[in-house]
mmCIF file of C-alpha atoms in Angstrom:
data_model
loop_
_atom_site.group_PDB
_atom_site.id
_atom_site.type_symbol
_atom_site.label_atom_id
_atom_site.label_comp_id
_atom_site.label_asym_id
_atom_site.label_seq_id
_atom_site.Cartn_x
_atom_site.Cartn_y
_atom_site.Cartn_z
ATOM 1 C CA MET B 1 -130.353 0.305 21.533
ATOM 2 C CA LYS B 2 -131.751 2.565 18.864
ATOM 3 C CA GLU B 3 -135.319 2.344 17.512
ATOM 4 C CA TYR B 4 -135.983 1.143 13.958
ATOM 5 C CA LYS B 5 -137.850 4.103 11.985
ATOM 6 C CA THR B 6 -140.286 3.277 9.960
ATOM 7 C CA LEU B 7 -142.382 3.736 7.541
ATOM 8 C CA LYS B 8 -145.803 2.360 6.746
ATOM 9 C CA HIS B 9 -148.798 3.188 4.170
ATOM 10 C CA GLU B 10 -151.543 0.656 2.746
ATOM 11 C CA VAL B 11 -151.211 -0.113 -0.575
ATOM 12 C CA VAL B 12 -154.616 -0.704 -2.216
ATOM 13 C CA ILE B 13 -154.503 -2.131 -5.511
ATOM 14 C CA PRO B 14 -158.208 -2.134 -6.351
ATOM 15 C CA TYR B 15 -159.596 -4.848 -9.025
ATOM 16 C CA THR B 16 -162.678 -5.386 -11.234
ATOM 17 C CA LEU B 17 -163.560 -8.948 -11.778
ATOM 18 C CA ARG B 18 -166.333 -9.770 -14.618
ATOM 19 C CA ILE B 19 -168.169 -13.030 -15.854
ATOM 20 C CA PHE B 20 -169.969 -12.372 -18.880
ATOM 21 C CA PHE B 21 -172.298 -15.154 -20.178
ATOM 22 C CA GLY B 22 -173.566 -15.756 -23.329
ATOM 23 C CA THR B 23 -173.088 -17.564 -26.918
ATOM 24 C CA ASN B 24 -170.830 -17.610 -30.039
ATOM 25 C CA VAL B 25 -169.114 -14.168 -28.829
ATOM 26 C CA PHE B 26 -166.812 -14.612 -31.584
ATOM 27 C CA TYR B 27 -169.270 -14.342 -33.993
ATOM 28 C CA PRO B 28 -167.888 -11.151 -36.148
ATOM 29 C CA GLU B 29 -171.472 -9.215 -34.803
ATOM 30 C CA ASN B 30 -170.418 -9.839 -31.445
ATOM 31 C CA PRO B 31 -169.212 -6.582 -30.153
ATOM 32 C CA LEU B 32 -167.979 -8.118 -26.608
ATOM 33 C CA LEU B 33 -164.219 -9.133 -26.992
ATOM 34 C CA ARG B 34 -163.685 -5.717 -29.242
ATOM 35 C CA ASP B 35 -165.151 -3.891 -26.887
ATOM 36 C CA LEU B 36 -162.897 -5.684 -23.994
ATOM 37 C CA PHE B 37 -159.497 -5.100 -25.818
ATOM 38 C CA LEU B 38 -160.415 -1.447 -26.139
ATOM 39 C CA GLU B 39 -162.125 0.030 -23.243
ATOM 40 C CA ASP B 40 -159.520 1.928 -21.402
ATOM 41 C CA ARG B 41 -157.422 3.310 -24.918
ATOM 42 C CA ARG B 42 -158.693 3.116 -28.272
ATOM 43 C CA ASP B 43 -155.881 5.100 -30.307
ATOM 44 C CA TYR B 44 -153.994 1.918 -31.515
ATOM 45 C CA ARG B 45 -154.241 -1.610 -32.665
ATOM 46 C CA ARG B 46 -153.929 -4.302 -29.811
ATOM 47 C CA LYS B 47 -152.169 -7.685 -29.986
ATOM 48 C CA VAL B 48 -153.609 -10.277 -29.349
ATOM 49 C CA MET B 49 -152.486 -14.238 -28.963
ATOM 50 C CA VAL B 50 -155.044 -16.421 -28.157
ATOM 51 C CA TYR B 51 -153.979 -20.089 -26.611
ATOM 52 C CA VAL B 52 -156.563 -22.988 -27.871
ATOM 53 C CA ASP B 53 -157.089 -26.319 -26.090
ATOM 54 C CA ASP B 54 -156.718 -28.870 -28.275
ATOM 55 C CA GLY B 55 -159.575 -30.290 -27.622
ATOM 56 C CA ILE B 56 -161.994 -27.483 -29.002
ATOM 57 C CA PRO B 57 -163.501 -28.017 -32.285
ATOM 58 C CA VAL B 58 -161.161 -26.761 -35.785
ATOM 59 C CA SER B 59 -164.511 -25.190 -36.254
ATOM 60 C CA TYR B 60 -164.261 -22.766 -33.763
ATOM 61 C CA HIS B 61 -160.156 -21.859 -34.587
ATOM 62 C CA ASP B 62 -162.117 -20.705 -37.525
ATOM 63 C CA GLN B 63 -164.669 -18.880 -35.910
ATOM 64 C CA ILE B 64 -161.757 -17.010 -34.200
ATOM 65 C CA ARG B 65 -159.947 -16.114 -37.129
ATOM 66 C CA ARG B 66 -163.156 -14.723 -38.848
ATOM 67 C CA TYR B 67 -163.594 -12.112 -35.952
ATOM 68 C CA PHE B 68 -159.973 -10.722 -35.933
ATOM 69 C CA GLY B 69 -160.315 -10.646 -39.515
ATOM 70 C CA ARG B 70 -163.747 -8.675 -38.928
ATOM 71 C CA HIS B 71 -161.753 -6.144 -36.891
ATOM 72 C CA THR B 72 -158.335 -5.740 -38.028
ATOM 73 C CA GLY B 73 -158.034 -2.395 -37.786
ATOM 74 C CA ASP B 74 -158.872 -2.664 -33.713
ATOM 75 C CA LEU B 75 -157.030 -5.911 -33.085
ATOM 76 C CA LEU B 76 -154.036 -7.380 -34.618
ATOM 77 C CA LEU B 77 -154.034 -11.186 -33.852
ATOM 78 C CA LEU B 78 -150.989 -12.706 -34.128
ATOM 79 C CA GLY B 79 -151.418 -16.358 -33.553
ATOM 80 C CA VAL B 80 -154.064 -19.564 -32.625
ATOM 81 C CA ASN B 81 -151.475 -21.476 -30.782
ATOM 82 C CA ILE B 82 -153.126 -25.001 -29.712
ATOM 83 C CA LEU B 83 -151.939 -26.507 -27.076
ATOM 84 C CA PRO B 84 -152.440 -29.885 -24.943
ATOM 85 C CA GLY B 85 -155.550 -29.366 -22.137
ATOM 86 C CA GLY B 86 -156.207 -31.693 -19.274
ATOM 87 C CA GLU B 87 -153.437 -31.887 -16.437
ATOM 88 C CA ARG B 88 -150.962 -32.574 -18.178
ATOM 89 C CA ILE B 89 -150.557 -29.524 -19.190
ATOM 90 C CA LYS B 90 -149.932 -28.525 -15.421
ATOM 91 C CA ASN B 91 -147.430 -31.497 -14.716
ATOM 92 C CA SER B 92 -144.242 -29.400 -16.194
ATOM 93 C CA ASP B 93 -142.863 -26.163 -17.472
ATOM 94 C CA VAL B 94 -142.204 -27.048 -20.965
ATOM 95 C CA TYR B 95 -145.904 -25.605 -21.865
ATOM 96 C CA VAL B 96 -145.530 -22.148 -19.732
ATOM 97 C CA ARG B 97 -141.898 -22.152 -21.222
ATOM 98 C CA GLN B 98 -143.651 -21.848 -24.365
ATOM 99 C CA VAL B 99 -146.044 -19.125 -24.171
ATOM 100 C CA TYR B 100 -142.524 -16.864 -22.661
ATOM 101 C CA GLU B 101 -141.414 -17.644 -25.742
ATOM 102 C CA ASP B 102 -144.282 -17.003 -27.853
ATOM 103 C CA ILE B 103 -144.907 -13.112 -25.927
ATOM 104 C CA ASN B 104 -140.913 -12.496 -26.576
ATOM 105 C CA VAL B 105 -140.730 -13.364 -30.210
ATOM 106 C CA ASN B 106 -143.735 -11.471 -30.763
ATOM 107 C CA GLU B 107 -143.302 -7.973 -29.019
ATOM 108 C CA ILE B 108 -146.282 -8.633 -26.788
ATOM 109 C CA CYS B 109 -146.057 -5.964 -23.851
ATOM 110 C CA ARG B 110 -148.446 -5.263 -20.778
ATOM 111 C CA HIS B 111 -150.721 -3.453 -22.709
ATOM 112 C CA SER B 112 -151.524 -6.575 -25.436
ATOM 113 C CA TYR B 113 -153.973 -9.344 -24.480
ATOM 114 C CA ILE B 114 -153.631 -13.400 -24.254
ATOM 115 C CA ILE B 115 -157.093 -14.996 -24.260
ATOM 116 C CA GLY B 116 -156.990 -19.103 -22.957
ATOM 117 C CA ILE B 117 -159.950 -20.902 -24.502
ATOM 118 C CA GLY B 118 -159.718 -24.352 -22.786
ATOM 119 C CA GLY B 119 -160.823 -26.274 -19.595
ATOM 120 C CA GLY B 120 -159.820 -25.286 -15.797
ATOM 121 C CA ALA B 121 -155.918 -27.074 -16.167
ATOM 122 C CA PHE B 122 -155.432 -25.303 -19.432
ATOM 123 C CA LEU B 123 -157.000 -21.486 -17.821
ATOM 124 C CA ASP B 124 -153.856 -22.289 -14.872
ATOM 125 C CA VAL B 125 -151.277 -22.908 -17.327
ATOM 126 C CA VAL B 126 -152.180 -20.117 -20.138
ATOM 127 C CA GLY B 127 -152.790 -17.626 -17.072
ATOM 128 C CA PHE B 128 -150.003 -18.165 -15.379
ATOM 129 C CA ALA B 129 -147.652 -17.670 -18.099
ATOM 130 C CA ALA B 130 -149.315 -14.112 -18.619
ATOM 131 C CA SER B 131 -149.245 -13.204 -14.545
ATOM 132 C CA THR B 132 -145.660 -13.773 -15.102
ATOM 133 C CA ALA B 133 -144.216 -12.192 -17.969
ATOM 134 C CA HIS B 134 -144.056 -8.468 -18.068
ATOM 135 C CA ARG B 135 -145.191 -9.325 -14.264
ATOM 136 C CA GLY B 136 -148.766 -9.090 -15.606
ATOM 137 C CA ILE B 137 -149.859 -9.049 -19.100
ATOM 138 C CA ARG B 138 -154.008 -8.915 -19.650
ATOM 139 C CA HIS B 139 -155.874 -11.794 -20.271
ATOM 140 C CA ILE B 140 -158.916 -12.953 -20.566
ATOM 141 C CA ARG B 141 -160.498 -16.554 -19.696
ATOM 142 C CA LEU B 142 -162.926 -18.762 -21.853
ATOM 143 C CA PRO B 143 -163.889 -21.382 -20.323
ATOM 144 C CA SER B 144 -164.883 -24.533 -22.102
ATOM 145 C CA THR B 145 -166.115 -27.194 -19.684
ATOM 146 C CA THR B 146 -169.239 -26.870 -17.493
ATOM 147 C CA LEU B 147 -166.699 -27.404 -14.631
ATOM 148 C CA ALA B 148 -164.774 -25.021 -15.945
ATOM 149 C CA GLN B 149 -167.417 -22.525 -16.451
ATOM 150 C CA ALA B 150 -168.902 -23.534 -13.300
ATOM 151 C CA ASP B 151 -165.821 -22.800 -10.729
ATOM 152 C CA ALA B 152 -162.479 -23.670 -12.494
ATOM 153 C CA GLY B 153 -162.469 -20.641 -14.935
ATOM 154 C CA VAL B 154 -164.557 -18.232 -11.900
ATOM 155 C CA GLY B 155 -161.547 -16.687 -9.866
ATOM 156 C CA VAL B 156 -157.630 -15.107 -9.518
ATOM 157 C CA LYS B 157 -155.574 -17.920 -9.403
ATOM 158 C CA ASN B 158 -152.740 -19.213 -11.484
ATOM 159 C CA GLY B 159 -150.874 -21.930 -11.631
ATOM 160 C CA ILE B 160 -149.351 -25.353 -12.471
ATOM 161 C CA ASN B 161 -148.093 -28.729 -10.802
ATOM 162 C CA TYR B 162 -144.489 -29.618 -9.421
ATOM 163 C CA ASP B 163 -143.701 -32.727 -7.496
ATOM 164 C CA GLY B 164 -146.682 -34.656 -7.561
ATOM 165 C CA LYS B 165 -148.525 -31.461 -5.912
ATOM 166 C CA LYS B 166 -151.066 -30.020 -7.407
ATOM 167 C CA ASN B 167 -150.892 -26.378 -7.786
ATOM 168 C CA PHE B 168 -147.329 -26.065 -6.191
ATOM 169 C CA ILE B 169 -146.237 -22.577 -8.541
ATOM 170 C CA GLY B 170 -148.890 -19.841 -8.757
ATOM 171 C CA THR B 171 -150.311 -16.813 -8.772
ATOM 172 C CA PHE B 172 -153.116 -14.221 -7.772
ATOM 173 C CA LEU B 173 -154.054 -12.240 -10.728
ATOM 174 C CA PRO B 174 -157.509 -11.511 -11.855
ATOM 175 C CA PRO B 175 -158.096 -12.233 -15.307
ATOM 176 C CA THR B 176 -159.747 -8.795 -17.578
ATOM 177 C CA ALA B 177 -162.863 -10.632 -17.553
ATOM 178 C CA VAL B 178 -164.406 -14.412 -17.807
ATOM 179 C CA VAL B 179 -166.148 -14.928 -20.882
ATOM 180 C CA ASN B 180 -168.579 -18.297 -20.491
ATOM 181 C CA ASP B 181 -169.398 -18.939 -24.005
ATOM 182 C CA PHE B 182 -172.452 -21.715 -24.012
ATOM 183 C CA SER B 183 -171.708 -22.551 -27.153
ATOM 184 C CA LEU B 184 -168.456 -24.276 -26.935
ATOM 185 C CA LEU B 185 -170.175 -27.143 -24.634
ATOM 186 C CA ASP B 186 -171.595 -28.054 -27.907
ATOM 187 C CA SER B 187 -169.393 -31.001 -28.475
ATOM 188 C CA LEU B 188 -168.353 -31.875 -24.495
ATOM 189 C CA PRO B 189 -168.374 -35.824 -24.464
ATOM 190 C CA GLU B 190 -171.177 -37.135 -22.053
ATOM 191 C CA ARG B 191 -167.697 -37.347 -18.915
ATOM 192 C CA GLU B 192 -166.955 -33.767 -19.343
ATOM 193 C CA ILE B 193 -170.333 -32.146 -19.336
ATOM 194 C CA ARG B 194 -171.028 -33.819 -16.107
ATOM 195 C CA ASN B 195 -167.344 -33.263 -14.498
ATOM 196 C CA GLY B 196 -168.956 -29.567 -13.991
ATOM 197 C CA TYR B 197 -172.120 -30.320 -12.362
ATOM 198 C CA ILE B 198 -169.889 -31.775 -9.051
ATOM 199 C CA GLU B 199 -168.374 -28.315 -7.958
ATOM 200 C CA ALA B 200 -172.367 -27.081 -8.375
ATOM 201 C CA ILE B 201 -173.117 -29.494 -5.802
ATOM 202 C CA LYS B 202 -170.111 -28.791 -4.019
ATOM 203 C CA VAL B 203 -170.891 -24.963 -3.267
ATOM 204 C CA ALA B 204 -175.359 -25.947 -3.043
ATOM 205 C CA ALA B 205 -173.712 -28.161 -0.138
ATOM 206 C CA ILE B 206 -172.184 -25.678 1.637
ATOM 207 C CA LYS B 207 -173.495 -22.560 0.843
ATOM 208 C CA ASP B 208 -177.480 -22.928 -0.596
ATOM 209 C CA ALA B 209 -180.026 -25.577 0.638
ATOM 210 C CA GLU B 210 -182.327 -23.874 -2.407
ATOM 211 C CA PHE B 211 -180.240 -24.524 -5.018
ATOM 212 C CA PHE B 212 -178.771 -27.952 -3.965
ATOM 213 C CA LYS B 213 -182.493 -29.428 -4.185
ATOM 214 C CA TRP B 214 -183.000 -27.425 -7.662
ATOM 215 C CA ILE B 215 -180.347 -29.732 -8.853
ATOM 216 C CA GLU B 216 -182.083 -32.549 -6.729
ATOM 217 C CA ASP B 217 -185.252 -31.777 -9.015
ATOM 218 C CA SER B 218 -183.263 -31.641 -12.001
ATOM 219 C CA VAL B 219 -181.298 -34.534 -12.356
ATOM 220 C CA ASN B 220 -183.137 -35.751 -15.282
ATOM 221 C CA GLU B 221 -182.605 -32.741 -16.809
ATOM 222 C CA LEU B 222 -178.806 -33.337 -16.330
ATOM 223 C CA ASN B 223 -178.672 -36.554 -17.188
ATOM 224 C CA ALA B 224 -180.187 -36.070 -20.538
ATOM 225 C CA ALA B 225 -177.581 -32.477 -20.937
ATOM 226 C CA LYS B 226 -180.128 -30.185 -21.514
ATOM 227 C CA LYS B 227 -179.488 -27.205 -22.344
ATOM 228 C CA ASP B 228 -181.253 -24.542 -20.432
ATOM 229 C CA ALA B 229 -180.928 -26.926 -17.138
ATOM 230 C CA ILE B 230 -176.862 -27.128 -17.932
ATOM 231 C CA GLN B 231 -176.968 -23.355 -18.321
ATOM 232 C CA TYR B 232 -178.748 -22.540 -15.473
ATOM 233 C CA LEU B 233 -176.360 -24.462 -13.131
ATOM 234 C CA ILE B 234 -173.598 -23.085 -14.671
ATOM 235 C CA TYR B 235 -174.471 -19.429 -13.771
ATOM 236 C CA ARG B 236 -175.671 -19.969 -10.552
ATOM 237 C CA SER B 237 -172.447 -22.166 -9.662
ATOM 238 C CA ALA B 238 -170.190 -19.428 -10.453
ATOM 239 C CA GLN B 239 -172.637 -16.718 -9.222
ATOM 240 C CA LEU B 240 -171.475 -18.380 -5.860
ATOM 241 C CA HIS B 241 -168.295 -18.888 -6.265
ATOM 242 C CA PHE B 242 -167.890 -14.993 -7.769
ATOM 243 C CA ALA B 243 -169.481 -13.907 -4.912
ATOM 244 C CA HIS B 244 -167.631 -16.007 -2.273
ATOM 245 C CA ILE B 245 -164.144 -15.211 -4.210
ATOM 246 C CA THR B 246 -164.954 -10.840 -3.916
ATOM 247 C CA THR B 247 -166.646 -11.252 -0.112
ATOM 248 C CA SER B 248 -164.877 -13.390 2.089
ATOM 249 C CA GLY B 249 -162.419 -10.969 3.098
ATOM 250 C CA ASP B 250 -159.323 -13.199 1.288
ATOM 251 C CA PRO B 251 -159.156 -13.043 -2.158
ATOM 252 C CA PHE B 252 -155.394 -14.011 -2.357
ATOM 253 C CA GLU B 253 -155.888 -16.647 0.472
ATOM 254 C CA ARG B 254 -153.636 -15.505 3.184
ATOM 255 C CA GLY B 255 -155.474 -17.281 5.722
ATOM 256 C CA SER B 256 -156.259 -21.219 6.067
ATOM 257 C CA VAL B 257 -159.642 -21.914 4.941
ATOM 258 C CA ARG B 258 -161.035 -22.672 1.541
ATOM 259 C CA PRO B 259 -164.276 -23.693 1.824
ATOM 260 C CA LEU B 260 -164.952 -23.647 -1.939
ATOM 261 C CA ASP B 261 -162.221 -26.839 -1.736
ATOM 262 C CA PHE B 262 -165.387 -28.705 0.392
ATOM 263 C CA GLY B 263 -164.167 -32.471 -0.364
ATOM 264 C CA HIS B 264 -160.736 -30.998 -2.363
ATOM 265 C CA TRP B 265 -158.408 -32.642 -0.089
ATOM 266 C CA ALA B 266 -159.071 -36.087 -0.645
ATOM 267 C CA ALA B 267 -159.659 -35.043 -4.245
ATOM 268 C CA HIS B 268 -156.707 -33.857 -4.833
ATOM 269 C CA LYS B 269 -154.386 -36.529 -3.895
ATOM 270 C CA LEU B 270 -156.618 -39.127 -5.617
ATOM 271 C CA GLU B 271 -155.620 -37.173 -8.434
ATOM 272 C CA GLN B 272 -151.820 -37.215 -7.918
ATOM 273 C CA LEU B 273 -152.465 -41.026 -6.918
ATOM 274 C CA SER B 274 -154.117 -42.292 -9.954
ATOM 275 C CA ASN B 275 -151.697 -40.476 -12.104
ATOM 276 C CA TYR B 276 -154.812 -38.343 -13.253
ATOM 277 C CA ARG B 277 -156.575 -40.997 -14.789
ATOM 278 C CA ILE B 278 -159.814 -40.316 -11.892
ATOM 279 C CA SER B 279 -160.398 -36.612 -13.719
ATOM 280 C CA HIS B 280 -160.812 -33.359 -11.336
ATOM 281 C CA GLY B 281 -165.163 -34.059 -11.135
ATOM 282 C CA GLU B 282 -164.835 -37.187 -10.679
ATOM 283 C CA ALA B 283 -162.459 -36.875 -7.847
ATOM 284 C CA VAL B 284 -163.907 -34.353 -6.184
ATOM 285 C CA ALA B 285 -167.537 -36.300 -6.548
ATOM 286 C CA ILE B 286 -165.628 -39.184 -4.168
ATOM 287 C CA GLY B 287 -164.039 -36.756 -1.414
ATOM 288 C CA ILE B 288 -167.441 -35.011 -1.333
ATOM 289 C CA ALA B 289 -168.724 -38.803 -0.137
ATOM 290 C CA LEU B 290 -165.810 -39.073 1.364
ATOM 291 C CA ASP B 291 -166.113 -35.793 3.948
ATOM 292 C CA THR B 292 -169.647 -36.600 4.022
ATOM 293 C CA VAL B 293 -169.650 -39.963 5.407
ATOM 294 C CA TYR B 294 -167.054 -38.553 7.965
ATOM 295 C CA ALA B 295 -169.670 -35.438 8.972
ATOM 296 C CA GLU B 296 -172.397 -38.351 9.780
ATOM 297 C CA ARG B 297 -169.840 -40.716 11.896
ATOM 298 C CA MET B 298 -168.773 -37.715 13.669
ATOM 299 C CA GLY B 299 -172.175 -36.909 14.354
ATOM 300 C CA TYR B 300 -171.403 -33.332 12.951
ATOM 301 C CA LEU B 301 -174.898 -34.003 10.115
ATOM 302 C CA GLU B 302 -177.661 -36.478 10.246
ATOM 303 C CA PRO B 303 -177.508 -39.189 8.611
ATOM 304 C CA ALA B 304 -181.024 -37.911 6.335
ATOM 305 C CA LYS B 305 -178.934 -34.956 5.307
ATOM 306 C CA ALA B 306 -175.633 -37.501 4.435
ATOM 307 C CA LYS B 307 -178.487 -39.903 2.684
ATOM 308 C CA ARG B 308 -179.328 -36.638 0.728
ATOM 309 C CA VAL B 309 -175.840 -35.706 -0.806
ATOM 310 C CA LEU B 310 -174.669 -39.275 -1.280
ATOM 311 C CA ALA B 311 -178.613 -40.212 -3.040
ATOM 312 C CA LEU B 312 -177.579 -36.461 -5.658
ATOM 313 C CA LEU B 313 -174.334 -38.602 -6.335
ATOM 314 C CA ASP B 314 -175.240 -41.133 -7.191
ATOM 315 C CA ASN B 315 -178.150 -40.126 -9.512
ATOM 316 C CA LEU B 316 -175.801 -38.193 -11.660
ATOM 317 C CA ASN B 317 -173.888 -41.712 -11.861
ATOM 318 C CA PHE B 318 -170.461 -40.379 -9.819
ATOM 319 C CA GLN B 319 -168.890 -43.459 -8.696
ATOM 320 C CA ILE B 320 -168.374 -42.520 -5.127
ATOM 321 C CA TYR B 321 -164.912 -45.318 -4.820
ATOM 322 C CA THR B 322 -161.819 -46.012 -5.298
ATOM 323 C CA GLU B 323 -159.676 -48.684 -5.340
ATOM 324 C CA ILE B 324 -156.978 -45.870 -5.134
ATOM 325 C CA PHE B 325 -158.094 -45.487 -0.886
ATOM 326 C CA THR B 326 -156.262 -48.893 -0.407
ATOM 327 C CA GLN B 327 -152.682 -47.954 -1.424
ATOM 328 C CA LYS B 328 -150.743 -48.071 1.084
ATOM 329 C CA ASP B 329 -146.885 -47.224 1.332
ATOM 330 C CA GLU B 330 -143.903 -49.122 2.301
ATOM 331 C CA ARG B 331 -144.532 -48.520 6.638
ATOM 332 C CA GLY B 332 -147.634 -49.524 6.186
ATOM 333 C CA ASN B 333 -150.099 -46.466 5.982
ATOM 334 C CA TYR B 334 -152.531 -45.693 3.961
ATOM 335 C CA ARG B 335 -151.064 -43.156 1.211
ATOM 336 C CA ILE B 336 -154.653 -41.293 1.215
ATOM 337 C CA LEU B 337 -153.980 -39.745 4.604
ATOM 338 C CA ASP B 338 -151.350 -37.907 3.425
ATOM 339 C CA GLY B 339 -153.456 -35.651 1.126
ATOM 340 C CA LEU B 340 -154.614 -33.899 5.133
ATOM 341 C CA GLU B 341 -151.155 -32.692 5.086
ATOM 342 C CA GLU B 342 -150.408 -31.605 1.642
ATOM 343 C CA PHE B 343 -153.793 -29.675 1.754
ATOM 344 C CA ARG B 344 -152.586 -28.333 5.026
ATOM 345 C CA GLU B 345 -148.926 -27.556 3.787
ATOM 346 C CA HIS B 346 -150.330 -25.780 0.142
ATOM 347 C CA LEU B 347 -152.228 -23.236 2.672
ATOM 348 C CA GLY B 348 -149.938 -22.481 5.518
ATOM 349 C CA GLY B 349 -150.951 -22.305 9.320
ATOM 350 C CA GLN B 350 -153.212 -24.906 11.014
ATOM 351 C CA LEU B 351 -155.368 -27.627 9.129
ATOM 352 C CA THR B 352 -158.616 -26.749 8.157
ATOM 353 C CA ILE B 353 -161.154 -29.005 6.643
ATOM 354 C CA THR B 354 -164.840 -27.514 5.769
ATOM 355 C CA LEU B 355 -167.485 -29.869 6.702
ATOM 356 C CA LEU B 356 -171.471 -29.866 6.368
ATOM 357 C CA ASP B 357 -173.171 -29.726 9.288
ATOM 358 C CA ASP B 358 -176.471 -29.434 7.270
ATOM 359 C CA ILE B 359 -177.573 -28.967 3.491
ATOM 360 C CA GLY B 360 -176.466 -25.137 2.741
ATOM 361 C CA THR B 361 -174.461 -24.470 5.581
ATOM 362 C CA LYS B 362 -170.523 -25.570 6.903
ATOM 363 C CA PHE B 363 -167.928 -25.299 9.586
ATOM 364 C CA ASP B 364 -164.629 -25.927 9.661
ATOM 365 C CA VAL B 365 -162.514 -28.670 12.207
ATOM 366 C CA HIS B 366 -158.868 -28.155 12.188
ATOM 367 C CA GLU B 367 -158.276 -32.255 13.561
ATOM 368 C CA VAL B 368 -158.650 -35.327 11.867
ATOM 369 C CA ASP B 369 -159.792 -38.709 13.447
ATOM 370 C CA PHE B 370 -157.515 -41.643 11.374
ATOM 371 C CA ASP B 371 -160.105 -44.219 12.411
ATOM 372 C CA GLN B 372 -163.444 -42.676 11.583
ATOM 373 C CA MET B 373 -161.974 -41.385 8.215
ATOM 374 C CA LEU B 374 -160.664 -44.720 7.715
ATOM 375 C CA ALA B 375 -164.200 -46.140 8.723
ATOM 376 C CA ALA B 376 -166.144 -44.006 6.181
ATOM 377 C CA ILE B 377 -163.753 -44.824 3.558
ATOM 378 C CA ALA B 378 -164.826 -48.797 4.535
ATOM 379 C CA ILE B 379 -168.684 -47.838 4.199
ATOM 380 C CA LEU B 380 -167.749 -46.483 0.301
ATOM 381 C CA GLY B 381 -166.531 -49.608 -0.168
ATOM 382 C CA SER B 382 -169.022 -51.497 0.822
ATOM 383 C CA ARG B 383 -171.557 -49.451 -1.202
#
């Protein structure tokens, strides 16, 4: 048998991931966006298409138009398009197709820009369309919620849901930049402000005990939506997420471990089972509580440490139980436990669940004791 001839060469594609923090990015005097658009060449006008979450106030749309009007010699604004926010935008390909059509009609090329301004789900969809049209159009994310600024907008993934499975279809393509404009948070309702706190609690619990303590000490300020506290929470949370994504050695998730998804296996299933009436942040709070109690029952986490996690969730007014936990399928099995297999399937390889063994440190397990998990659910229900 003849041996195969083989050619092999490592292909390295450099990416630079950048996050900017500030306010009023669309004030005409603010040069940040203009300089981002023109940083590699300044010899022609850049085409820019903007997509805005329908929850963004109209006054912000006016700021966008005034900004491009000020920089019309360098930038050509092709439209400010409104799309629905929230998980509903990810549950079909309708809105992705709409972005494709806009790209096609306006002859947007790979040297043009698409800007997405909205929550995490919104940015996933706009980023997915941008990353697949022409095999990748430059895009900039402006997260508009605390959750997106602290976590969901910081990263390299883009995606939509399929057949009830979260992020089943997607890509990995870093945005040209993420711009956290704190002024976008001014009009958020209280529920949306609080949702972002949970991803900060998550990353603090698995990576930074000092930050976790700061959140505990800042409960009153966070419950009162004090700007300084919210902005620090977002910055530190984004910093920790950013550090993991850029230094973990697996930014495109070729392995089976996603520590930043602590509490998420149950959260994703709860969102699905509730038809997304439970928001992502609310679902993650429940998922963190569940995995914390499970870790305590399995002897991995000291009871006093588990109590701190649950107390923090309580003090920030998160619900940590839902009657959806009691749903069963036609065979009498608890439907929430299907989330474990779906989580494994999404990553491939063996099941890998991140758990706490202390505040600020974590480890991974590859098997789950269903009886103990159901007992943990019962404990949450009894509280």
